[in-house]
Short mmCIF file of C-alpha atoms in Angstrom, two decimals:
data_model
loop_
_atom_site.label_atom_id
_atom_site.label_comp_id
_atom_site.label_asym_id
_atom_site.label_seq_id
_atom_site.Cartn_x
_atom_site.Cartn_y
_atom_site.Cartn_z
CA MET A 1266 -13.22 22.79 47.59
CA ASP A 1267 -10.30 20.87 50.07
CA ASP A 1268 -7.37 24.09 50.43
CA SER A 1269 -4.93 21.53 50.03
CA ARG A 1270 -5.90 21.42 46.54
CA ASP A 1271 -3.28 22.94 43.89
CA THR A 1272 -5.62 26.25 43.36
CA ALA A 1273 -3.71 26.67 38.97
CA ARG A 1274 -6.06 23.20 38.93
CA THR A 1275 -9.36 24.24 36.16
CA LYS A 1276 -9.72 22.15 33.73
CA LEU A 1277 -11.49 18.98 33.33
CA PHE A 1278 -9.22 16.51 31.36
CA ILE A 1279 -11.33 13.88 28.63
CA SER A 1280 -9.46 10.50 28.89
CA LYS A 1281 -10.46 9.20 25.48
CA ALA A 1282 -9.85 7.02 22.84
CA THR A 1283 -8.68 7.91 19.68
CA PRO A 1284 -10.84 8.49 17.59
CA GLY A 1285 -13.65 5.77 19.09
CA ASP A 1286 -14.98 8.59 21.79
CA ASP A 1287 -14.14 11.62 19.40
CA ALA A 1288 -17.87 12.31 19.45
CA PHE A 1289 -18.73 12.04 22.22
CA THR A 1290 -15.89 14.82 23.22
CA LEU A 1291 -17.19 16.61 20.66
CA TRP A 1292 -20.95 16.41 22.51
CA LEU A 1293 -19.63 16.77 25.69
CA ALA A 1294 -17.13 19.64 25.59
CA PRO A 1295 -18.75 22.90 24.65
CA ARG A 1296 -21.55 21.97 26.57
CA LEU A 1297 -19.45 21.97 29.65
CA GLU A 1298 -17.80 24.93 28.66
CA ALA A 1299 -20.96 26.73 28.11
CA ALA A 1300 -22.15 25.69 31.77
CA GLY A 1301 -18.66 27.34 32.90
CA TYR A 1302 -16.18 24.62 32.44
CA GLU A 1303 -12.34 24.88 31.43
CA VAL A 1304 -12.08 21.57 29.82
CA PHE A 1305 -9.30 19.89 27.88
CA ALA A 1306 -9.23 17.22 25.18
CA ASP A 1307 -6.46 15.62 22.39
CA ILE A 1308 -8.87 17.26 19.51
CA LEU A 1309 -8.07 20.44 20.73
CA ALA A 1310 -5.40 21.01 22.07
CA LEU A 1311 -2.55 19.46 20.11
CA ASP A 1312 -0.50 21.90 17.64
CA THR A 1313 1.36 20.57 15.09
CA GLY A 1314 4.86 19.56 16.13
CA ASP A 1315 3.54 19.37 20.18
CA SER A 1316 4.63 16.02 21.59
CA TRP A 1317 1.48 14.81 21.84
CA ARG A 1318 2.39 12.30 24.55
CA GLU A 1319 4.59 14.79 26.79
CA LYS A 1320 1.32 17.23 26.69
CA LEU A 1321 -1.26 15.22 27.37
CA THR A 1322 0.75 13.94 30.80
CA ALA A 1323 1.67 17.67 31.59
CA THR A 1324 -2.01 18.90 31.61
CA LEU A 1325 -3.47 16.01 33.62
CA GLN A 1326 -0.59 16.08 36.25
CA ASN A 1327 -0.70 20.10 37.01
CA GLU A 1328 -3.24 21.75 35.62
CA ALA A 1329 -6.87 19.32 36.09
CA VAL A 1330 -9.10 18.87 38.65
CA LYS A 1331 -11.16 16.38 37.44
CA MET A 1332 -10.41 13.45 34.88
CA LEU A 1333 -13.76 12.33 32.96
CA LEU A 1334 -12.93 9.16 31.99
CA CYS A 1335 -14.65 7.86 28.97
CA CYS A 1336 -15.29 4.26 29.50
CA SER A 1337 -16.05 1.00 27.53
CA THR A 1338 -14.30 -2.05 26.45
CA GLN A 1339 -12.52 -0.93 23.63
CA THR A 1340 -12.05 2.89 25.06
CA LEU A 1341 -10.22 1.16 28.64
CA SER A 1342 -8.21 -1.56 26.41
CA ARG A 1343 -6.10 1.58 25.12
CA THR A 1344 -2.45 1.68 26.43
CA GLY A 1345 -2.75 5.86 26.60
CA VAL A 1346 -5.82 5.30 28.56
CA MET A 1347 -4.26 3.15 30.57
CA GLN A 1348 -1.59 4.99 31.03
CA GLU A 1349 -3.53 7.88 32.11
CA ILE A 1350 -5.53 6.32 34.88
CA GLY A 1351 -2.06 4.98 36.41
CA ILE A 1352 -1.46 9.12 36.60
CA ALA A 1353 -4.75 10.03 37.32
CA ALA A 1354 -5.18 7.14 40.46
CA ASP A 1355 -1.67 8.52 41.58
CA LEU A 1356 -3.30 12.04 41.51
CA GLN A 1357 -6.08 10.71 43.65
CA ARG A 1358 -4.17 9.84 46.67
CA ARG A 1359 -1.46 13.00 46.92
CA LEU A 1360 -4.37 15.65 45.83
CA PRO A 1361 -6.10 14.03 48.01
CA ASP A 1362 -9.00 14.18 45.86
CA PRO A 1363 -11.28 10.79 46.65
CA ASN A 1364 -13.24 11.95 43.32
CA PHE A 1365 -10.20 13.38 40.60
CA ILE A 1366 -11.21 10.26 38.33
CA LEU A 1367 -15.36 10.51 37.42
CA PRO A 1368 -15.62 7.43 35.00
CA MET A 1369 -18.03 7.96 32.24
CA ARG A 1370 -20.10 5.11 31.29
CA LEU A 1371 -20.37 5.34 27.69
CA ARG A 1372 -20.66 1.00 26.60
CA ASP A 1373 -20.85 -1.99 29.14
CA TYR A 1374 -17.28 -2.15 29.82
CA GLN A 1375 -15.40 -4.33 32.63
CA PRO A 1376 -13.99 -2.54 36.12
CA VAL A 1377 -9.69 -2.16 34.94
CA PHE A 1378 -7.31 -1.14 38.10
CA GLY A 1379 -7.76 2.53 39.29
CA ILE A 1380 -11.10 2.90 39.03
CA ALA A 1381 -12.74 -0.87 40.33
CA ASP A 1382 -14.50 1.29 42.94
CA THR A 1383 -15.34 4.02 41.53
CA GLN A 1384 -19.31 4.90 40.22
CA HIS A 1385 -19.92 5.86 37.18
CA ILE A 1386 -22.09 8.08 35.68
CA ASP A 1387 -24.32 6.18 32.57
CA PHE A 1388 -24.17 7.83 28.94
CA GLU A 1389 -24.66 4.46 27.58
CA ASN A 1390 -29.10 5.12 27.86
CA SER A 1391 -29.02 8.78 27.31
CA TRP A 1392 -26.24 11.81 26.66
CA ALA A 1393 -28.38 14.51 28.22
CA VAL A 1394 -29.46 12.65 31.20
CA GLY A 1395 -25.76 11.38 31.70
CA LEU A 1396 -24.72 15.72 31.56
CA ASP A 1397 -27.68 16.56 33.96
CA LYS A 1398 -25.91 14.06 36.26
CA LEU A 1399 -22.40 15.11 35.40
CA LEU A 1400 -23.39 18.86 35.92
CA LYS A 1401 -24.85 18.23 39.63
CA SER A 1402 -21.63 16.13 40.76
CA LEU A 1403 -19.16 18.88 39.73
CA ALA A 1404 -21.00 21.20 41.66
CA ARG A 1405 -21.32 19.53 44.44
CA GLN A 1406 -17.63 19.09 43.86
CA GLU A 1407 -17.16 22.95 43.57
CA VAL A 1408 -15.42 22.36 40.58
CA PRO A 1409 -14.16 25.86 39.59
CA ARG A 1410 -16.00 27.54 36.49
CA LEU A 1411 -15.64 30.41 35.07
CA ARG A 1412 -16.76 33.92 35.88
CA GLU A 1413 -17.79 34.22 31.82
CA PRO A 1414 -18.63 31.17 30.50
CA ALA A 1415 -16.66 30.73 27.09
CA ILE A 1416 -16.53 28.21 23.96
CA GLN A 1417 -13.44 27.51 22.25
CA PRO A 1418 -15.24 28.35 18.81
CA GLU A 1419 -11.98 25.50 17.81
CA TRP A 1420 -15.48 23.14 18.63
CA ALA A 1421 -17.25 24.41 15.74
CA ALA A 1422 -14.40 24.33 13.42
CA TYR A 1423 -12.83 20.87 14.14
CA HIS A 1424 -17.02 19.84 13.00
CA ARG A 1425 -16.94 21.53 10.15
CA ARG A 1426 -12.83 19.69 8.98
CA ARG A 1427 -14.94 16.31 9.65
CA SER A 1428 -18.31 17.46 7.82
CA ILE A 1429 -18.82 16.00 4.07
CA ARG A 1430 -18.76 18.50 1.92
CA LEU A 1431 -21.81 19.07 -0.81
CA ARG A 1432 -20.76 18.91 -4.85
CA ASP A 1433 -23.75 20.07 -7.24
CA GLU A 1434 -23.93 17.16 -8.61
CA PRO A 1435 -26.91 15.40 -8.80
CA GLU A 1436 -26.71 11.81 -6.59
CA THR A 1437 -29.04 8.42 -6.72
CA MET A 1438 -29.98 7.64 -3.75
CA THR A 1439 -31.35 3.82 -2.54
CA SER A 1440 -34.06 3.92 0.27
CA ASN A 1441 -35.14 0.88 2.10
CA TRP A 1442 -38.57 1.12 0.68
CA LEU A 1443 -39.96 -1.84 -1.83
CA ARG A 1444 -42.99 -0.23 -3.51
CA ILE A 1445 -46.50 -3.01 -3.54
CA LEU A 1446 -47.07 -3.31 -7.12
CA SER A 1447 -50.51 -5.06 -6.79
CA VAL A 1448 -53.11 -6.43 -4.30
CA PRO A 1449 -56.06 -8.81 -5.17
CA ASP A 1450 -58.81 -6.70 -5.73
CA GLN A 1451 -61.07 -8.53 -3.30
CA LEU A 1452 -60.67 -9.19 0.19
CA ASN A 1453 -63.25 -11.73 1.64
CA TYR A 1454 -64.94 -12.19 5.46
CA VAL A 1455 -64.82 -15.68 5.45
CA VAL A 1456 -66.98 -17.82 8.05
CA PRO A 1457 -67.73 -21.53 9.06
CA SER A 1458 -70.28 -22.64 7.08
CA GLY A 1459 -72.43 -24.79 10.27
CA ALA A 1460 -71.15 -25.30 13.85
CA ALA A 1461 -67.54 -24.38 14.72
CA ASN A 1462 -65.38 -26.17 16.82
CA ASN A 1463 -63.50 -22.93 18.89
CA THR A 1464 -60.89 -25.34 19.80
CA ALA A 1465 -60.03 -26.77 16.13
CA LEU A 1466 -60.54 -22.44 15.01
CA LYS A 1467 -57.54 -21.68 17.42
CA GLU A 1468 -55.13 -24.58 16.35
CA SER A 1469 -55.57 -23.71 12.51
CA GLU A 1470 -55.30 -20.12 13.11
CA SER A 1471 -51.81 -20.40 13.98
CA LYS A 1472 -50.38 -23.38 11.29
CA PHE A 1473 -52.80 -20.99 8.30
CA ASP A 1474 -50.24 -21.11 5.43
CA TYR A 1475 -51.93 -17.82 4.00
CA PRO A 1476 -52.53 -13.89 6.27
CA LEU A 1477 -55.78 -13.61 8.08
CA VAL A 1478 -57.31 -11.62 11.16
CA PRO A 1479 -59.92 -12.93 12.95
CA HIS A 1480 -62.93 -11.07 12.82
CA ALA A 1481 -66.25 -11.39 15.07
CA GLU A 1482 -67.03 -15.39 13.97
CA GLY A 1483 -64.74 -15.53 11.06
CA TYR A 1484 -61.74 -14.29 9.73
CA LEU A 1485 -60.58 -10.97 6.89
CA SER A 1486 -58.25 -13.15 4.60
CA PHE A 1487 -57.64 -12.53 0.24
CA ALA A 1488 -57.91 -16.50 0.52
CA SER A 1489 -60.88 -18.68 -0.65
CA PRO A 1490 -62.73 -20.82 1.08
CA LEU A 1491 -61.37 -24.01 -0.36
CA ASP A 1492 -58.15 -22.54 1.30
CA PHE A 1493 -59.14 -22.37 5.18
CA GLU A 1494 -61.49 -26.29 4.36
CA SER A 1495 -57.66 -27.66 3.60
CA GLN A 1496 -55.96 -26.62 6.28
CA PHE A 1497 -58.77 -26.03 9.03
CA LEU A 1498 -58.84 -29.77 9.42
CA GLY A 1499 -62.22 -30.71 11.88
CA VAL A 1500 -63.98 -27.26 11.38
CA GLY A 1501 -66.08 -28.22 8.56
CA ALA A 1502 -67.65 -26.32 5.43
CA PHE A 1503 -66.36 -22.45 4.64
CA LYS A 1504 -68.30 -19.73 2.92
CA VAL A 1505 -68.03 -16.60 1.73
CA GLN A 1506 -70.26 -13.89 4.06
CA ASP A 1507 -69.06 -10.94 2.20
CA SER A 1508 -66.64 -9.61 -0.19
CA ILE A 1509 -64.71 -6.31 -0.22
CA SER A 1510 -62.67 -4.14 -2.57
CA TYR A 1511 -59.09 -3.39 -1.99
CA GLU A 1512 -59.19 0.21 -2.34
CA HIS A 1513 -62.68 0.49 -0.49
CA PHE A 1514 -61.18 -1.31 2.17
CA VAL A 1515 -58.24 0.31 3.33
CA GLU A 1516 -59.94 3.96 2.43
CA LYS A 1517 -63.47 3.63 4.19
CA GLY A 1518 -63.43 0.64 6.03
CA ALA A 1519 -66.19 -2.02 5.79
CA PRO A 1520 -69.43 -0.68 7.81
CA ARG A 1521 -71.27 -3.86 6.75
CA LEU A 1522 -68.94 -5.62 9.31
CA ASP A 1523 -68.64 -2.83 11.77
CA ILE A 1524 -64.65 -2.05 10.52
CA GLY A 1525 -64.02 2.04 10.57
CA PRO A 1526 -61.50 3.13 8.36
CA ARG A 1527 -58.71 3.32 10.99
CA ASP A 1528 -59.13 -0.42 12.29
CA ALA A 1529 -59.40 -1.02 8.10
CA ALA A 1530 -56.11 0.38 7.76
CA ALA A 1531 -54.85 -1.46 10.71
CA THR A 1532 -56.35 -4.68 9.27
CA MET A 1533 -54.25 -4.05 5.95
CA VAL A 1534 -50.90 -3.82 7.20
CA ASN A 1535 -51.29 -6.32 9.70
CA LEU A 1536 -52.59 -8.97 6.50
CA LEU A 1537 -49.66 -7.13 4.63
CA ARG A 1538 -47.51 -8.32 7.33
CA GLN A 1539 -48.36 -11.25 7.33
CA ALA A 1540 -47.88 -12.03 4.15
CA TRP A 1541 -44.24 -10.92 4.21
CA GLU A 1542 -43.03 -13.32 7.79
CA LYS A 1543 -44.98 -15.99 6.18
CA HIS A 1544 -43.35 -16.10 3.16
CA CYS A 1545 -40.11 -15.41 4.50
CA LYS A 1546 -40.65 -19.17 6.99
CA ARG A 1547 -41.52 -20.55 3.62
CA GLU A 1548 -38.35 -19.82 2.23
CA GLY A 1549 -36.46 -21.24 4.81
CA PHE A 1550 -35.21 -17.59 6.99
CA PHE A 1551 -35.30 -17.74 10.91
CA ALA A 1552 -37.75 -15.90 12.49
CA HIS A 1553 -36.36 -14.14 15.35
CA GLN A 1554 -38.96 -12.27 17.77
CA PHE A 1555 -36.73 -8.88 18.46
CA SER A 1556 -38.40 -6.36 21.71
CA ASN A 1557 -39.85 -4.63 18.58
CA GLY A 1558 -40.72 -7.30 15.84
CA GLU A 1559 -40.38 -10.36 14.16
CA ALA A 1560 -37.70 -10.32 11.58
CA GLN A 1561 -36.31 -13.31 9.26
CA ILE A 1562 -32.37 -13.79 9.21
CA VAL A 1563 -30.22 -15.54 7.02
CA GLN A 1564 -28.79 -18.94 8.05
CA ASP A 1565 -27.30 -21.57 6.59
CA GLY A 1566 -29.18 -22.87 3.86
CA LYS A 1567 -29.52 -19.69 2.34
CA ALA A 1568 -25.88 -18.00 2.72
CA GLY A 1569 -22.24 -20.01 3.84
CA VAL A 1570 -20.14 -18.11 6.20
CA GLY A 1571 -18.19 -15.79 4.36
CA GLN A 1572 -20.04 -16.42 0.94
CA ARG A 1573 -21.03 -12.73 -1.17
CA ILE A 1574 -23.73 -12.55 -2.00
CA PRO A 1575 -23.93 -10.93 -6.05
CA TRP A 1576 -26.03 -8.09 -6.06
CA GLY A 1577 -27.16 -5.08 -8.07
CA LYS A 1578 -27.77 -3.62 -11.57
CA GLN A 1579 -25.63 -5.69 -15.09
CA GLY A 1580 -22.39 -3.38 -15.56
CA GLN A 1581 -22.92 -2.61 -11.84
CA ARG A 1582 -22.87 -5.37 -9.83
CA ARG A 1583 -21.07 -5.35 -6.09
CA ASN A 1584 -21.42 -8.46 -3.54
CA SER A 1585 -21.86 -8.36 0.41
CA MET A 1586 -21.48 -10.85 2.84
CA LEU A 1587 -25.08 -12.42 4.63
CA ARG A 1588 -22.89 -14.33 7.04
CA ASN A 1589 -19.51 -13.84 8.85
CA ILE A 1590 -17.56 -14.59 11.11
CA ALA A 1591 -16.31 -11.55 13.62
CA ARG A 1592 -14.19 -11.49 17.25
CA GLY A 1593 -14.97 -15.37 17.12
CA LYS A 1594 -18.94 -14.83 17.27
CA LEU A 1595 -21.22 -15.69 14.20
CA TRP A 1596 -23.37 -12.86 12.42
CA GLU A 1597 -26.07 -13.32 10.71
CA PHE A 1598 -27.93 -10.44 8.94
CA GLY A 1599 -32.04 -10.12 8.42
CA VAL A 1600 -34.81 -7.61 7.98
CA SER A 1601 -38.07 -6.87 9.31
CA ALA A 1602 -40.51 -5.22 7.03
CA ARG A 1603 -43.40 -3.24 8.30
CA ALA A 1604 -45.93 -2.62 5.90
CA ASN A 1605 -47.49 0.71 5.04
CA LEU A 1606 -49.83 2.45 2.65
CA PHE A 1607 -48.97 5.99 2.98
CA PRO A 1608 -47.87 7.97 0.82
CA PHE A 1609 -48.36 4.72 -1.25
CA PRO A 1610 -48.34 0.86 -0.35
CA HIS A 1611 -44.87 -0.30 0.22
CA TYR A 1612 -42.86 -2.06 3.00
CA ARG A 1613 -40.35 -0.78 4.85
CA LEU A 1614 -37.04 -2.58 5.35
CA LYS A 1615 -34.81 -2.76 8.79
CA SER A 1616 -31.44 -3.65 8.84
CA ARG A 1617 -31.08 -6.66 11.79
CA VAL A 1618 -28.55 -8.52 12.73
CA LEU A 1619 -28.01 -11.70 15.58
CA PHE A 1620 -24.84 -13.39 16.98
CA SER A 1621 -24.25 -16.76 17.98
CA ASP A 1622 -21.55 -18.55 20.20
CA LEU A 1623 -19.16 -21.33 18.12
CA ASP A 1624 -18.26 -24.15 20.38
CA SER A 1625 -15.26 -26.40 19.01
CA ASP A 1626 -16.56 -27.63 16.36
CA GLN A 1627 -17.80 -24.20 14.96
CA GLN A 1628 -21.44 -24.86 15.70
CA PRO A 1629 -23.63 -22.30 16.15
CA THR A 1630 -25.67 -21.59 19.25
CA LEU A 1631 -28.00 -17.99 19.88
CA ILE A 1632 -27.39 -15.79 22.30
CA GLU A 1633 -30.15 -15.48 23.93
CA GLU A 1634 -28.86 -11.71 26.42
CA HIS A 1635 -30.90 -9.82 24.93
CA ARG A 1636 -27.71 -7.10 26.85
CA VAL A 1637 -24.73 -9.06 25.12
CA GLN A 1638 -27.05 -9.02 21.65
CA HIS A 1639 -27.11 -5.15 22.09
CA ARG A 1640 -23.15 -4.41 23.22
CA LEU A 1641 -22.09 -7.07 20.62
CA ARG A 1642 -24.42 -4.82 17.68
CA ARG A 1643 -22.75 -1.64 19.12
CA SER A 1644 -18.99 -3.43 19.02
CA ILE A 1645 -19.31 -5.39 15.89
CA ALA A 1646 -22.15 -4.61 13.66
CA GLY A 1647 -21.42 -0.49 14.78
CA ALA A 1648 -18.09 -0.23 12.62
CA TRP A 1649 -19.74 -1.68 9.47
CA ARG A 1650 -20.02 1.37 7.30
CA ASN A 1651 -23.46 2.91 5.72
CA LYS A 1652 -22.12 0.78 2.07
CA ALA A 1653 -21.93 -1.68 4.20
CA TRP A 1654 -25.50 -1.45 5.67
CA HIS A 1655 -27.00 -0.73 2.06
CA GLY A 1656 -24.35 -3.96 0.46
CA ARG A 1657 -26.29 -6.40 2.89
CA LEU A 1658 -29.75 -5.41 2.49
CA MET A 1659 -29.33 -5.53 -1.35
CA ALA A 1660 -28.24 -8.80 -1.01
CA PHE A 1661 -31.01 -9.96 1.43
CA VAL A 1662 -33.30 -8.65 -1.14
CA GLU A 1663 -31.66 -10.72 -3.90
CA VAL A 1664 -31.34 -13.86 -2.04
CA LEU A 1665 -35.24 -13.22 -1.16
CA ALA A 1666 -36.08 -12.58 -4.72
CA GLY A 1667 -33.94 -15.03 -6.22
CA GLU A 1668 -33.72 -14.44 -10.37
CA SER A 1669 -36.93 -12.67 -10.49
CA PRO A 1670 -37.35 -8.74 -10.52
CA TYR A 1671 -40.55 -8.63 -8.47
CA ILE A 1672 -41.28 -11.16 -4.81
CA ALA A 1673 -44.54 -12.14 -4.72
CA LEU A 1674 -45.88 -12.99 -1.22
CA PRO A 1675 -48.94 -15.66 -1.54
CA LEU A 1676 -52.11 -14.60 0.25
CA GLY A 1677 -54.06 -17.52 -0.91
CA SER A 1678 -54.14 -20.06 -3.75
CA GLY A 1679 -53.15 -18.20 -6.59
CA VAL A 1680 -53.40 -15.02 -5.29
CA HIS A 1681 -50.12 -12.83 -4.39
CA VAL A 1682 -49.34 -9.37 -2.98
CA GLN A 1683 -46.62 -8.86 -5.72
CA ILE A 1684 -43.23 -6.06 -4.49
CA ASP A 1685 -41.13 -4.59 -6.73
CA ALA A 1686 -37.60 -6.00 -5.23
CA MET A 1687 -35.34 -3.24 -6.21
CA PRO A 1688 -36.53 -0.42 -3.67
CA ILE A 1689 -37.31 2.90 -4.40
CA GLN A 1690 -34.96 5.22 -5.83
CA ALA A 1691 -34.74 9.24 -5.38
CA THR A 1692 -32.60 11.49 -7.49
CA SER A 1693 -30.98 14.35 -5.01
CA PRO A 1694 -30.16 17.77 -6.03
CA VAL A 1695 -26.44 17.17 -4.76
CA SER A 1696 -24.16 14.98 -3.96
CA ALA A 1697 -21.74 13.99 -0.85
CA ARG A 1698 -17.98 14.42 -1.38
CA GLN A 1699 -16.88 10.80 -0.02
CA THR A 1700 -13.73 10.21 2.48
CA ASN A 1701 -13.43 6.79 2.25
CA GLN A 1702 -13.69 5.78 -1.76
CA LEU A 1703 -14.25 2.52 -1.14
CA GLY A 1704 -14.48 0.00 -4.38
CA GLU A 1705 -16.21 -2.74 -5.11
CA ASP A 1706 -16.77 -4.80 -1.85
CA GLY A 1707 -14.72 -1.95 -0.09
CA GLU A 1708 -17.02 -2.59 3.41
CA GLU A 1709 -15.93 -6.08 4.42
CA LEU A 1710 -11.47 -4.58 4.19
CA ASP A 1711 -13.15 -3.07 7.50
CA MET A 1712 -11.12 -4.73 10.37
CA THR A 1713 -13.70 -4.62 13.08
CA THR A 1714 -15.70 -6.87 10.20
CA LEU A 1715 -13.25 -8.76 10.42
CA GLY A 1716 -12.69 -9.09 14.18
CA GLY A 1717 -9.43 -7.19 14.86
CA HIS A 1718 -8.88 -3.19 15.78
CA PHE A 1719 -7.75 -0.14 14.91
CA GLU A 1720 -4.34 0.02 16.95
CA GLU A 1721 -4.10 4.04 18.06
CA GLU A 1722 -0.61 5.70 18.36
CA ASP A 1723 -0.50 5.06 21.90
CA ALA A 1724 -0.14 1.22 20.88
#
C-alpha cells in the first residue's frame, strides 16, 4: 500500500440510500467484517444525539480507507449520497488513491460526476458473485485487515429489531393456488377418418378453440370429432380412435398409444395450461410472452386506468387497481397460470406487471426492451407491499370469474375444467405482528406506486 496513505484509515465506508439500500448493507457488512475488514455504515454507527451528517462526514474524511458506493438510479439521486461522492472525489486526489471510490452496481444507473469513468463491481445479477469480486479487489489493493476478524453483534441485533414478531394467535393465509374441482371423465384420441392434408392440419391446430396435443396421426383432446370437423376446414371427417379415463391417463398413461405415465402427466398439464390461456384470450385479456412463460394481462376493456376492482367476501370487501400510471409509465397487472397435478390438481398463479410508454395523448406503446421492463418492475412494482400484490391477484381472479364462485375453462363443446375462484387457504397456528397497519386499499397510498418517492433526511 502507498506509504503516503494516512495509517489511521482502516474503515470501509458504505455510502448508501436510507432505507432503500439497508437490506443490502445488512447483508454485505458482516461478510466484510468476517473477512477481517472494519466497516462503517450509518445503520449502526449513529448513536442517540449524534449529528448524523457531521459524523458521516468526519468518518469519511478522516478514517475511511475506501468508500463502497451503492449505485442505482434511486441512490445516486439522493442529495446526501452526492455530497459523499464529492468528499470522496476530493480525497481520491489528496491521498492520492485513484481507486478510493469503489462503485457497487445494485441496479441500473446512469454515471454521475465523480464516478463517470470508474469501473463498477456488479452486484445486480448476484450478490455472492459481487462479494467475491469485491474481496479480490480489496486484497489486490492491500486494504488493511484486522488480525482477528470481528463481526459486530449489533448487525444481528438490528435484524432482530426489524424482524416481525409472532403472536400466539391463528391466522388465515391465502395462497396463489386455485383448486381444480372437476375435469371431464374421458380424454379422446381423435384422428382424421381419411387421408389428411398436413398443411391444412397445421394451419387449423393453432386456431382451434380448444386445447389439443398432437400425437402420432391425431390429437389428444377433450374435444369431440364434431368440434374438430367444424374448425379443421379442408381436412374432412374425424373419429375417436381411442378413449381413456382421465384418472387412468394421469396415473398410468395410455399403453395402447405408447404413452407412459410421465409423458401422460406432461400432456395433461399442457392441456390444462392451454385451457387457461385460450379462455383468457376469449375473455379479452392480452397475452404477453415473458421469458419463462405466457401471461394474461389486464388491458383496456377489462379495467380502466385507476379503476378499483372490488374483491373479497361479504363484509370483508376490498378493492385494488389492475392498471394505473406511475412515473409517467402505464403499468398493467397480469397473471401466468401453471397447471399442477401434485399434490392435487390445481393452477398456481404468478403475478406479472407490464409497462408501456405514454404519448402526449396518454396513448400507450408497449416497451419492448426486456431490460427496461425489468428495471421498471424493480423500481416501481418492487415498492408494492405484499398486501398490494395479494390484492391485485385477488382482483384479477374476480375479473376473470365475474359473478360466479367458479371459473369454467372450455375443453370442448359442453365440457369444461371447473376451478374454484377462491384461492386455497390455510390456517397458521401463529400470526405475524403487522408493522404497517393499513386500512382498506392502504397499499395504494404507497407513494412509489403513485409515481413519487420517499424523501430522505438529507433532502
